[in-house]
Amino acid sequence: MSTINDVSRESWILNTFPEWGTYLNEEIEAEDVKPGTVSMWWLGCTGIWLKSEGGANILCDLWCGTGKRTHGSGKMVKGHQMMRMSGVQKQQPNLRTQPFVIDPFAVKNVDALVVTHIHSDHLDINTAAAVNQNCPDAKFIGPQEVVNTWIKWGVPEEKTIVVHPGDEVKIKDVNIVALEAFDRTALVTWSNPEESLKGKMPQDMNEIAVNYLFETPGGNIYHAGDSHYSNMFAKHGNEHKIDVCLGAYGENPRGITDKVTSVDMLRMAEALNAEVVIPVHHDIWANFMADPKEITAIWNFKKDRLKYKFKPYIWQVGGKFTFPDNKDDLEFNFDRGFDDAFVIDNDTPFPSFL
């Protein structure tokens, strides 16, 4: 038995983080995706784990980092992306608000790590290291600047695949289609502040960001990364069959247009001809948090008049979504347990009147 003399800051960290331990790793590994379906788990921010009926395991945008950890000087570091976006000087309270629901260094059987764009809450060195160490055959798929960063970190170049809009990569029974991204923020917040301050930012969106369509036998999942709303979503909806779309939802601080707000989440789903729209990213940053039920409320307000053919789905971090099984659900809730209550004699005395 431990005593307080055995406890240190280091032991506390190792015994506590990630907060879910390997619970979700084990769940994903044990999941047997039935024919005609596709399953995915929300890992926080825009991170998802997609698993197909053919056993493809695709990890997208998993971020294992933190936001603010100290008040510091109270001022933005020169070159910070928020400073470049809006001229703000006061340090922003972008604290991480979600636990780590998966242990990146316990991942197994990952066939591909797919990243949408160059921002550090999507392109994560911890995830890259874990996948590289644990899954030697995994492919690292992303736009040019993402791949450049992986190679700088030490990912072998032969493991990487650069994609531009229109490119396709086959991973077992999943066809990954790269599509245009609409992330104007990325154009002015390239992840290297020193170079961007010298005017050396990439000017081609296709080199720093893409959206993805994951075509699977059980349904097609559209991942919009950090894209803002664009009329070009209609082009993607016309050219591809899209069953589920995920978009970066949030409440933008004053002077910032970075996340898709509730009305435009619905416009995105309609433009893409999707059956289900799922807001993500709203969970992770304290200064961008938004209530996703606002989307459901507006959908209810408009659905009969505008004849919406899709439904919103309010997810929880760490939860599973299976298409088409959950396509008519409006909200996720974790298993409450106790389905087998009283199958054995309990040892709690109950008064006879109960």
mmCIF file of C-alpha atoms in Angstrom:
data_model
loop_
_atom_site.group_PDB
_atom_site.id
_atom_site.type_symbol
_atom_site.label_atom_id
_atom_site.label_comp_id
_atom_site.label_asym_id
_atom_site.label_seq_id
_atom_site.Cartn_x
_atom_site.Cartn_y
_atom_site.Cartn_z
ATOM 1 C CA MET A 1 0.000 0.000 0.000
ATOM 2 C CA SER A 2 1.321 3.453 -0.967
ATOM 3 C CA THR A 3 1.821 6.247 1.506
ATOM 4 C CA ILE A 4 2.079 9.978 0.921
ATOM 5 C CA ASN A 5 5.858 9.599 1.001
ATOM 6 C CA ASP A 6 5.643 7.528 -2.192
ATOM 7 C CA VAL A 7 3.729 10.220 -4.062
ATOM 8 C CA SER A 8 5.415 12.912 -6.147
ATOM 9 C CA ARG A 9 4.382 15.239 -8.909
ATOM 10 C CA GLU A 10 5.871 12.805 -11.413
ATOM 11 C CA SER A 11 4.015 9.807 -9.963
ATOM 12 C CA TRP A 12 0.761 11.785 -9.961
ATOM 13 C CA ILE A 13 1.201 12.690 -13.639
ATOM 14 C CA LEU A 14 2.036 9.129 -14.667
ATOM 15 C CA ASN A 15 -0.862 7.692 -12.681
ATOM 16 C CA THR A 16 -3.396 10.236 -13.912
ATOM 17 C CA PHE A 17 -2.710 11.086 -17.547
ATOM 18 C CA PRO A 18 -4.169 10.342 -19.982
ATOM 19 C CA GLU A 19 -7.311 10.551 -17.855
ATOM 20 C CA TRP A 20 -9.023 7.667 -19.646
ATOM 21 C CA GLY A 21 -5.932 5.471 -19.599
ATOM 22 C CA THR A 22 -6.268 2.839 -22.330
ATOM 23 C CA TYR A 23 -10.050 2.425 -21.954
ATOM 24 C CA LEU A 24 -10.831 3.880 -25.384
ATOM 25 C CA ASN A 25 -7.818 2.227 -27.027
ATOM 26 C CA GLU A 26 -9.190 -1.135 -25.866
ATOM 27 C CA GLU A 27 -12.723 -0.314 -27.030
ATOM 28 C CA ILE A 28 -11.586 0.628 -30.519
ATOM 29 C CA GLU A 29 -9.329 -2.388 -30.850
ATOM 30 C CA ALA A 30 -12.134 -4.741 -29.792
ATOM 31 C CA GLU A 31 -14.745 -3.189 -32.082
ATOM 32 C CA ASP A 32 -15.871 -5.495 -34.872
ATOM 33 C CA VAL A 33 -17.434 -3.209 -37.473
ATOM 34 C CA LYS A 34 -20.332 -5.070 -39.031
ATOM 35 C CA PRO A 35 -20.822 -5.176 -42.818
ATOM 36 C CA GLY A 36 -22.565 -2.163 -44.321
ATOM 37 C CA THR A 37 -21.487 0.206 -41.536
ATOM 38 C CA VAL A 38 -18.577 2.440 -40.577
ATOM 39 C CA SER A 39 -17.663 3.493 -37.043
ATOM 40 C CA MET A 40 -15.740 6.450 -35.711
ATOM 41 C CA TRP A 41 -14.797 7.862 -32.329
ATOM 42 C CA TRP A 42 -14.364 11.528 -31.435
ATOM 43 C CA LEU A 43 -10.975 12.107 -29.780
ATOM 44 C CA GLY A 44 -11.361 15.838 -29.084
ATOM 45 C CA CYS A 45 -10.896 18.944 -31.254
ATOM 46 C CA THR A 46 -11.332 17.572 -34.812
ATOM 47 C CA GLY A 47 -9.583 14.295 -34.030
ATOM 48 C CA ILE A 48 -11.372 11.115 -35.059
ATOM 49 C CA TRP A 49 -10.545 7.430 -35.306
ATOM 50 C CA LEU A 50 -12.303 5.796 -38.246
ATOM 51 C CA LYS A 51 -12.686 2.026 -38.498
ATOM 52 C CA SER A 52 -14.172 0.219 -41.492
ATOM 53 C CA GLU A 53 -15.750 -3.191 -41.950
ATOM 54 C CA GLY A 54 -12.556 -4.303 -43.700
ATOM 55 C CA GLY A 55 -10.462 -3.451 -40.659
ATOM 56 C CA ALA A 56 -8.959 -0.168 -41.857
ATOM 57 C CA ASN A 57 -7.914 1.989 -38.901
ATOM 58 C CA ILE A 58 -7.453 5.631 -39.853
ATOM 59 C CA LEU A 59 -6.441 8.303 -37.357
ATOM 60 C CA CYS A 60 -7.235 11.881 -38.356
ATOM 61 C CA ASP A 61 -6.070 15.120 -36.675
ATOM 62 C CA LEU A 62 -5.431 13.635 -33.221
ATOM 63 C CA TRP A 63 -4.006 16.377 -31.006
ATOM 64 C CA CYS A 64 -2.350 15.492 -27.700
ATOM 65 C CA GLY A 65 -1.138 18.924 -26.623
ATOM 66 C CA THR A 66 -2.245 21.695 -24.300
ATOM 67 C CA GLY A 67 -3.246 25.315 -24.502
ATOM 68 C CA LYS A 68 -2.296 27.974 -21.978
ATOM 69 C CA ARG A 69 -0.584 26.721 -18.805
ATOM 70 C CA THR A 70 0.457 30.004 -17.205
ATOM 71 C CA HIS A 71 -0.579 33.657 -17.249
ATOM 72 C CA GLY A 72 3.004 34.587 -18.081
ATOM 73 C CA SER A 73 3.424 38.251 -18.992
ATOM 74 C CA GLY A 74 -0.217 38.598 -19.998
ATOM 75 C CA LYS A 75 0.842 39.578 -23.523
ATOM 76 C CA MET A 76 0.821 37.615 -26.760
ATOM 77 C CA VAL A 77 4.125 36.233 -28.007
ATOM 78 C CA LYS A 78 5.172 38.140 -31.132
ATOM 79 C CA GLY A 79 4.006 36.266 -34.212
ATOM 80 C CA HIS A 80 1.244 34.292 -32.459
ATOM 81 C CA GLN A 81 -1.504 33.359 -34.909
ATOM 82 C CA MET A 82 -4.195 35.300 -33.046
ATOM 83 C CA MET A 83 -1.996 38.404 -33.123
ATOM 84 C CA ARG A 84 -1.517 37.990 -36.856
ATOM 85 C CA MET A 85 -5.240 37.438 -37.414
ATOM 86 C CA SER A 86 -6.632 40.398 -35.504
ATOM 87 C CA GLY A 87 -3.869 42.521 -34.010
ATOM 88 C CA VAL A 88 -4.766 41.419 -30.500
ATOM 89 C CA GLN A 89 -2.075 41.981 -27.857
ATOM 90 C CA LYS A 90 -3.698 40.616 -24.692
ATOM 91 C CA GLN A 91 -2.896 36.950 -24.083
ATOM 92 C CA GLN A 92 -5.885 34.846 -25.050
ATOM 93 C CA PRO A 93 -7.380 32.402 -22.508
ATOM 94 C CA ASN A 94 -7.238 29.429 -24.861
ATOM 95 C CA LEU A 95 -7.151 26.738 -22.195
ATOM 96 C CA ARG A 96 -7.676 23.098 -23.149
ATOM 97 C CA THR A 97 -11.074 22.094 -21.773
ATOM 98 C CA GLN A 98 -11.269 18.384 -22.615
ATOM 99 C CA PRO A 99 -9.462 15.413 -21.070
ATOM 100 C CA PHE A 100 -7.185 13.146 -23.054
ATOM 101 C CA VAL A 101 -9.531 10.275 -23.883
ATOM 102 C CA ILE A 102 -6.963 8.129 -25.681
ATOM 103 C CA ASP A 103 -3.383 7.112 -24.973
ATOM 104 C CA PRO A 104 -1.413 7.862 -28.152
ATOM 105 C CA PHE A 105 1.458 5.622 -27.055
ATOM 106 C CA ALA A 106 -0.910 2.672 -26.711
ATOM 107 C CA VAL A 107 -2.288 2.897 -30.253
ATOM 108 C CA LYS A 108 -2.153 -0.279 -32.305
ATOM 109 C CA ASN A 109 -2.904 -1.254 -35.880
ATOM 110 C CA VAL A 110 -3.089 2.272 -37.278
ATOM 111 C CA ASP A 111 -2.972 2.035 -41.073
ATOM 112 C CA ALA A 112 -2.781 5.772 -41.732
ATOM 113 C CA LEU A 113 -2.347 9.036 -39.871
ATOM 114 C CA VAL A 114 -4.202 11.676 -41.876
ATOM 115 C CA VAL A 115 -3.886 15.399 -41.121
ATOM 116 C CA THR A 116 -5.927 18.219 -42.617
ATOM 117 C CA HIS A 117 -3.611 21.204 -42.140
ATOM 118 C CA ILE A 118 -0.591 22.788 -40.493
ATOM 119 C CA HIS A 119 -2.032 24.130 -37.222
ATOM 120 C CA SER A 120 -0.548 22.500 -34.145
ATOM 121 C CA ASP A 121 -3.901 21.410 -32.671
ATOM 122 C CA HIS A 122 -4.247 19.134 -35.726
ATOM 123 C CA LEU A 123 -0.637 18.384 -36.650
ATOM 124 C CA ASP A 124 0.785 16.938 -33.428
ATOM 125 C CA ILE A 125 4.331 15.709 -32.765
ATOM 126 C CA ASN A 126 3.215 13.343 -29.983
ATOM 127 C CA THR A 127 0.753 11.578 -32.281
ATOM 128 C CA ALA A 128 3.339 11.368 -35.061
ATOM 129 C CA ALA A 129 5.909 9.852 -32.684
ATOM 130 C CA ALA A 130 3.461 7.314 -31.264
ATOM 131 C CA VAL A 131 2.202 6.149 -34.665
ATOM 132 C CA ASN A 132 5.736 5.987 -36.059
ATOM 133 C CA GLN A 133 6.913 3.878 -33.097
ATOM 134 C CA ASN A 134 3.898 1.591 -32.691
ATOM 135 C CA CYS A 135 2.697 1.158 -36.266
ATOM 136 C CA PRO A 136 5.734 0.740 -38.543
ATOM 137 C CA ASP A 137 3.631 0.216 -41.685
ATOM 138 C CA ALA A 138 1.381 3.247 -41.170
ATOM 139 C CA LYS A 139 1.218 5.891 -43.873
ATOM 140 C CA PHE A 140 1.434 9.603 -43.028
ATOM 141 C CA ILE A 141 -0.941 11.466 -45.354
ATOM 142 C CA GLY A 142 -1.269 15.237 -45.636
ATOM 143 C CA PRO A 143 -0.696 18.357 -47.749
ATOM 144 C CA GLN A 144 2.865 19.400 -48.606
ATOM 145 C CA GLU A 145 3.575 21.615 -45.586
ATOM 146 C CA VAL A 146 2.215 18.960 -43.210
ATOM 147 C CA VAL A 147 4.514 16.356 -44.769
ATOM 148 C CA ASN A 148 7.438 18.798 -44.615
ATOM 149 C CA THR A 149 6.849 19.173 -40.879
ATOM 150 C CA TRP A 150 6.661 15.411 -40.322
ATOM 151 C CA ILE A 151 9.972 14.938 -42.114
ATOM 152 C CA LYS A 152 11.582 17.692 -40.007
ATOM 153 C CA TRP A 153 10.369 15.811 -36.920
ATOM 154 C CA GLY A 154 12.032 12.615 -38.126
ATOM 155 C CA VAL A 155 9.229 10.685 -39.810
ATOM 156 C CA PRO A 156 10.875 8.686 -42.625
ATOM 157 C CA GLU A 157 10.030 10.306 -45.947
ATOM 158 C CA GLU A 158 9.134 6.943 -47.481
ATOM 159 C CA LYS A 159 6.239 6.666 -45.026
ATOM 160 C CA THR A 160 4.714 9.965 -46.139
ATOM 161 C CA ILE A 161 2.227 10.691 -48.914
ATOM 162 C CA VAL A 162 1.656 14.251 -50.126
ATOM 163 C CA VAL A 163 -1.889 14.929 -51.301
ATOM 164 C CA HIS A 164 -3.471 17.803 -53.198
ATOM 165 C CA PRO A 165 -7.155 18.274 -54.050
ATOM 166 C CA GLY A 166 -8.228 15.492 -56.382
ATOM 167 C CA ASP A 167 -5.674 12.966 -55.152
ATOM 168 C CA GLU A 168 -6.857 9.605 -53.821
ATOM 169 C CA VAL A 169 -5.150 7.115 -51.511
ATOM 170 C CA LYS A 170 -6.449 3.603 -50.899
ATOM 171 C CA ILE A 171 -6.108 2.215 -47.364
ATOM 172 C CA LYS A 172 -7.552 -1.316 -47.280
ATOM 173 C CA ASP A 173 -11.265 -0.865 -48.063
ATOM 174 C CA VAL A 174 -11.250 2.914 -47.526
ATOM 175 C CA ASN A 175 -10.629 5.363 -50.355
ATOM 176 C CA ILE A 176 -9.309 8.692 -49.041
ATOM 177 C CA VAL A 177 -10.116 11.585 -51.376
ATOM 178 C CA ALA A 178 -8.345 14.914 -50.817
ATOM 179 C CA LEU A 179 -10.527 17.945 -51.564
ATOM 180 C CA GLU A 180 -10.128 21.716 -51.462
ATOM 181 C CA ALA A 181 -9.987 23.287 -48.005
ATOM 182 C CA PHE A 182 -11.502 26.672 -47.196
ATOM 183 C CA ASP A 183 -9.354 27.619 -44.227
ATOM 184 C CA ARG A 184 -8.540 31.308 -44.718
ATOM 185 C CA THR A 185 -7.094 31.402 -41.211
ATOM 186 C CA ALA A 186 -4.377 28.965 -42.275
ATOM 187 C CA LEU A 187 -3.236 31.331 -45.011
ATOM 188 C CA VAL A 188 -2.329 34.037 -42.502
ATOM 189 C CA THR A 189 -1.212 31.812 -39.625
ATOM 190 C CA TRP A 190 1.370 29.474 -41.084
ATOM 191 C CA SER A 191 2.850 27.465 -38.218
ATOM 192 C CA ASN A 192 6.311 29.088 -38.484
ATOM 193 C CA PRO A 193 5.893 32.615 -37.023
ATOM 194 C CA GLU A 194 9.434 33.761 -37.848
ATOM 195 C CA GLU A 195 9.064 32.901 -41.510
ATOM 196 C CA SER A 196 5.550 34.347 -41.727
ATOM 197 C CA LEU A 197 6.752 37.636 -40.261
ATOM 198 C CA LYS A 198 9.294 37.784 -43.097
ATOM 199 C CA GLY A 199 6.491 37.408 -45.608
ATOM 200 C CA LYS A 200 7.442 33.825 -46.465
ATOM 201 C CA MET A 201 4.045 32.242 -45.869
ATOM 202 C CA PRO A 202 2.758 29.784 -48.467
ATOM 203 C CA GLN A 203 0.107 31.546 -50.540
ATOM 204 C CA ASP A 204 -1.403 28.377 -51.966
ATOM 205 C CA MET A 205 -4.112 26.865 -49.774
ATOM 206 C CA ASN A 206 -3.557 23.482 -51.399
ATOM 207 C CA GLU A 207 -0.028 23.298 -49.979
ATOM 208 C CA ILE A 208 -1.084 23.800 -46.364
ATOM 209 C CA ALA A 209 -4.627 22.457 -46.008
ATOM 210 C CA VAL A 210 -7.056 19.962 -47.535
ATOM 211 C CA ASN A 211 -10.424 18.526 -46.634
ATOM 212 C CA TYR A 212 -10.976 14.773 -46.836
ATOM 213 C CA LEU A 213 -13.693 12.399 -47.932
ATOM 214 C CA PHE A 214 -13.356 8.913 -46.489
ATOM 215 C CA GLU A 215 -15.231 6.592 -48.844
ATOM 216 C CA THR A 216 -16.026 3.297 -47.102
ATOM 217 C CA PRO A 217 -18.329 0.353 -47.869
ATOM 218 C CA GLY A 218 -20.512 1.467 -44.954
ATOM 219 C CA GLY A 219 -20.803 5.158 -45.828
ATOM 220 C CA ASN A 220 -18.816 8.254 -46.722
ATOM 221 C CA ILE A 221 -17.432 10.616 -44.078
ATOM 222 C CA TYR A 222 -16.484 14.220 -44.990
ATOM 223 C CA HIS A 223 -13.940 15.904 -42.708
ATOM 224 C CA ALA A 224 -13.782 19.674 -43.222
ATOM 225 C CA GLY A 225 -10.763 20.282 -40.986
ATOM 226 C CA ASP A 226 -10.853 23.955 -39.931
ATOM 227 C CA SER A 227 -12.568 25.138 -43.107
ATOM 228 C CA HIS A 228 -14.731 28.240 -42.907
ATOM 229 C CA TYR A 229 -18.062 28.256 -44.694
ATOM 230 C CA SER A 230 -17.659 28.339 -48.480
ATOM 231 C CA ASN A 231 -20.027 28.168 -51.428
ATOM 232 C CA MET A 232 -17.602 25.558 -52.771
ATOM 233 C CA PHE A 233 -19.119 23.040 -50.353
ATOM 234 C CA ALA A 234 -21.904 22.751 -52.936
ATOM 235 C CA LYS A 235 -19.321 21.699 -55.535
ATOM 236 C CA HIS A 236 -18.148 18.888 -53.247
ATOM 237 C CA GLY A 237 -21.746 17.886 -52.585
ATOM 238 C CA ASN A 238 -22.486 17.732 -56.304
ATOM 239 C CA GLU A 239 -19.382 15.732 -57.173
ATOM 240 C CA HIS A 240 -19.363 13.229 -54.298
ATOM 241 C CA LYS A 241 -21.797 11.190 -52.249
ATOM 242 C CA ILE A 242 -21.477 12.417 -48.666
ATOM 243 C CA ASP A 243 -23.299 10.721 -45.806
ATOM 244 C CA VAL A 244 -21.784 12.402 -42.732
ATOM 245 C CA CYS A 245 -19.972 15.740 -42.520
ATOM 246 C CA LEU A 246 -17.872 17.071 -39.655
ATOM 247 C CA GLY A 247 -17.197 20.790 -39.316
ATOM 248 C CA ALA A 248 -15.172 23.011 -36.976
ATOM 249 C CA TYR A 249 -17.886 24.718 -34.937
ATOM 250 C CA GLY A 250 -17.312 27.415 -32.338
ATOM 251 C CA GLU A 251 -18.175 30.855 -30.992
ATOM 252 C CA ASN A 252 -15.698 33.331 -32.432
ATOM 253 C CA PRO A 253 -14.201 35.941 -30.081
ATOM 254 C CA ARG A 254 -14.489 39.619 -30.986
ATOM 255 C CA GLY A 255 -12.404 40.489 -34.051
ATOM 256 C CA ILE A 256 -11.949 36.850 -35.105
ATOM 257 C CA THR A 257 -13.612 34.764 -37.816
ATOM 258 C CA ASP A 258 -12.108 31.347 -37.303
ATOM 259 C CA LYS A 259 -14.851 28.811 -36.559
ATOM 260 C CA VAL A 260 -18.100 27.941 -38.331
ATOM 261 C CA THR A 261 -21.101 29.177 -36.357
ATOM 262 C CA SER A 262 -24.446 27.419 -35.985
ATOM 263 C CA VAL A 263 -26.297 28.734 -39.041
ATOM 264 C CA ASP A 264 -23.344 28.030 -41.327
ATOM 265 C CA MET A 265 -22.990 24.489 -39.963
ATOM 266 C CA LEU A 266 -26.500 23.886 -41.293
ATOM 267 C CA ARG A 267 -25.668 25.625 -44.574
ATOM 268 C CA MET A 268 -22.589 23.403 -44.907
ATOM 269 C CA ALA A 269 -24.626 20.222 -44.434
ATOM 270 C CA GLU A 270 -27.228 21.361 -46.942
ATOM 271 C CA ALA A 271 -24.570 22.326 -49.508
ATOM 272 C CA LEU A 272 -22.801 18.971 -49.110
ATOM 273 C CA ASN A 273 -26.076 17.017 -49.470
ATOM 274 C CA ALA A 274 -25.149 15.174 -46.274
ATOM 275 C CA GLU A 275 -27.483 13.047 -44.176
ATOM 276 C CA VAL A 276 -25.849 13.946 -40.865
ATOM 277 C CA VAL A 277 -23.894 16.995 -39.714
ATOM 278 C CA ILE A 278 -21.660 16.733 -36.644
ATOM 279 C CA PRO A 279 -20.065 19.786 -35.011
ATOM 280 C CA VAL A 280 -16.572 19.276 -33.586
ATOM 281 C CA HIS A 281 -13.791 21.581 -32.310
ATOM 282 C CA HIS A 282 -16.216 23.546 -30.110
ATOM 283 C CA ASP A 283 -15.153 21.408 -27.162
ATOM 284 C CA ILE A 284 -11.470 22.145 -26.886
ATOM 285 C CA TRP A 285 -10.640 25.856 -26.504
ATOM 286 C CA ALA A 286 -12.028 27.835 -23.577
ATOM 287 C CA ASN A 287 -12.273 31.037 -25.619
ATOM 288 C CA PHE A 288 -14.100 29.407 -28.571
ATOM 289 C CA MET A 289 -16.530 27.153 -26.714
ATOM 290 C CA ALA A 290 -20.095 27.034 -28.010
ATOM 291 C CA ASP A 291 -23.236 25.061 -27.211
ATOM 292 C CA PRO A 292 -23.873 22.596 -30.065
ATOM 293 C CA LYS A 293 -27.539 22.394 -29.095
ATOM 294 C CA GLU A 294 -27.872 25.821 -30.696
ATOM 295 C CA ILE A 295 -27.485 23.958 -34.003
ATOM 296 C CA THR A 296 -30.291 21.566 -33.087
ATOM 297 C CA ALA A 297 -32.528 24.453 -32.009
ATOM 298 C CA ILE A 298 -32.057 26.317 -35.302
ATOM 299 C CA TRP A 299 -32.468 23.076 -37.269
ATOM 300 C CA ASN A 300 -35.815 22.490 -35.523
ATOM 301 C CA PHE A 301 -36.825 26.080 -36.244
ATOM 302 C CA LYS A 302 -36.086 25.790 -39.976
ATOM 303 C CA LYS A 303 -36.393 22.121 -40.938
ATOM 304 C CA ASP A 304 -40.069 22.083 -41.933
ATOM 305 C CA ARG A 305 -39.901 25.311 -43.937
ATOM 306 C CA LEU A 306 -36.595 24.599 -45.690
ATOM 307 C CA LYS A 307 -37.248 20.848 -46.004
ATOM 308 C CA TYR A 308 -33.857 19.889 -44.597
ATOM 309 C CA LYS A 309 -32.893 16.365 -45.637
ATOM 310 C CA PHE A 310 -30.228 16.035 -42.943
ATOM 311 C CA LYS A 311 -30.115 15.871 -39.173
ATOM 312 C CA PRO A 312 -27.617 17.307 -36.685
ATOM 313 C CA TYR A 313 -25.872 14.967 -34.273
ATOM 314 C CA ILE A 314 -24.536 16.216 -30.949
ATOM 315 C CA TRP A 315 -21.526 14.076 -30.041
ATOM 316 C CA GLN A 316 -19.490 13.681 -26.861
ATOM 317 C CA VAL A 317 -15.706 13.389 -26.810
ATOM 318 C CA GLY A 318 -14.757 9.722 -26.490
ATOM 319 C CA GLY A 319 -18.083 8.586 -27.915
ATOM 320 C CA LYS A 320 -18.691 6.289 -30.875
ATOM 321 C CA PHE A 321 -20.819 7.080 -33.926
ATOM 322 C CA THR A 322 -21.765 4.339 -36.391
ATOM 323 C CA PHE A 323 -23.286 5.071 -39.761
ATOM 324 C CA PRO A 324 -26.018 4.272 -40.680
ATOM 325 C CA ASP A 325 -27.046 2.882 -37.279
ATOM 326 C CA ASN A 326 -26.941 6.282 -35.546
ATOM 327 C CA LYS A 327 -28.007 8.499 -38.454
ATOM 328 C CA ASP A 328 -31.440 9.227 -36.972
ATOM 329 C CA ASP A 329 -30.143 9.895 -33.460
ATOM 330 C CA LEU A 330 -29.901 13.547 -32.498
ATOM 331 C CA GLU A 331 -27.559 13.154 -29.570
ATOM 332 C CA PHE A 332 -24.964 10.840 -28.056
ATOM 333 C CA ASN A 333 -24.995 9.591 -24.499
ATOM 334 C CA PHE A 334 -22.480 7.286 -22.857
ATOM 335 C CA ASP A 335 -23.567 3.816 -21.761
ATOM 336 C CA ARG A 336 -25.082 4.224 -18.311
ATOM 337 C CA GLY A 337 -24.288 0.619 -17.305
ATOM 338 C CA PHE A 338 -26.243 -1.534 -14.867
ATOM 339 C CA ASP A 339 -28.149 -3.329 -17.609
ATOM 340 C CA ASP A 340 -27.759 -6.511 -15.565
ATOM 341 C CA ALA A 341 -28.906 -5.001 -12.263
ATOM 342 C CA PHE A 342 -30.179 -7.522 -9.735
ATOM 343 C CA VAL A 343 -29.179 -10.621 -11.712
ATOM 344 C CA ILE A 344 -27.359 -11.670 -8.567
ATOM 345 C CA ASP A 345 -28.363 -11.144 -4.966
ATOM 346 C CA ASN A 346 -27.166 -7.775 -3.820
ATOM 347 C CA ASP A 347 -25.778 -7.406 -0.325
ATOM 348 C CA THR A 348 -27.391 -4.073 0.486
ATOM 349 C CA PRO A 349 -30.251 -4.493 2.968
ATOM 350 C CA PHE A 350 -33.503 -2.968 1.706
ATOM 351 C CA PRO A 351 -36.477 -2.327 3.974
ATOM 352 C CA SER A 352 -39.476 -4.441 3.027
ATOM 353 C CA PHE A 353 -41.509 -1.378 2.014
ATOM 354 C CA LEU A 354 -39.028 -0.697 -0.825
#
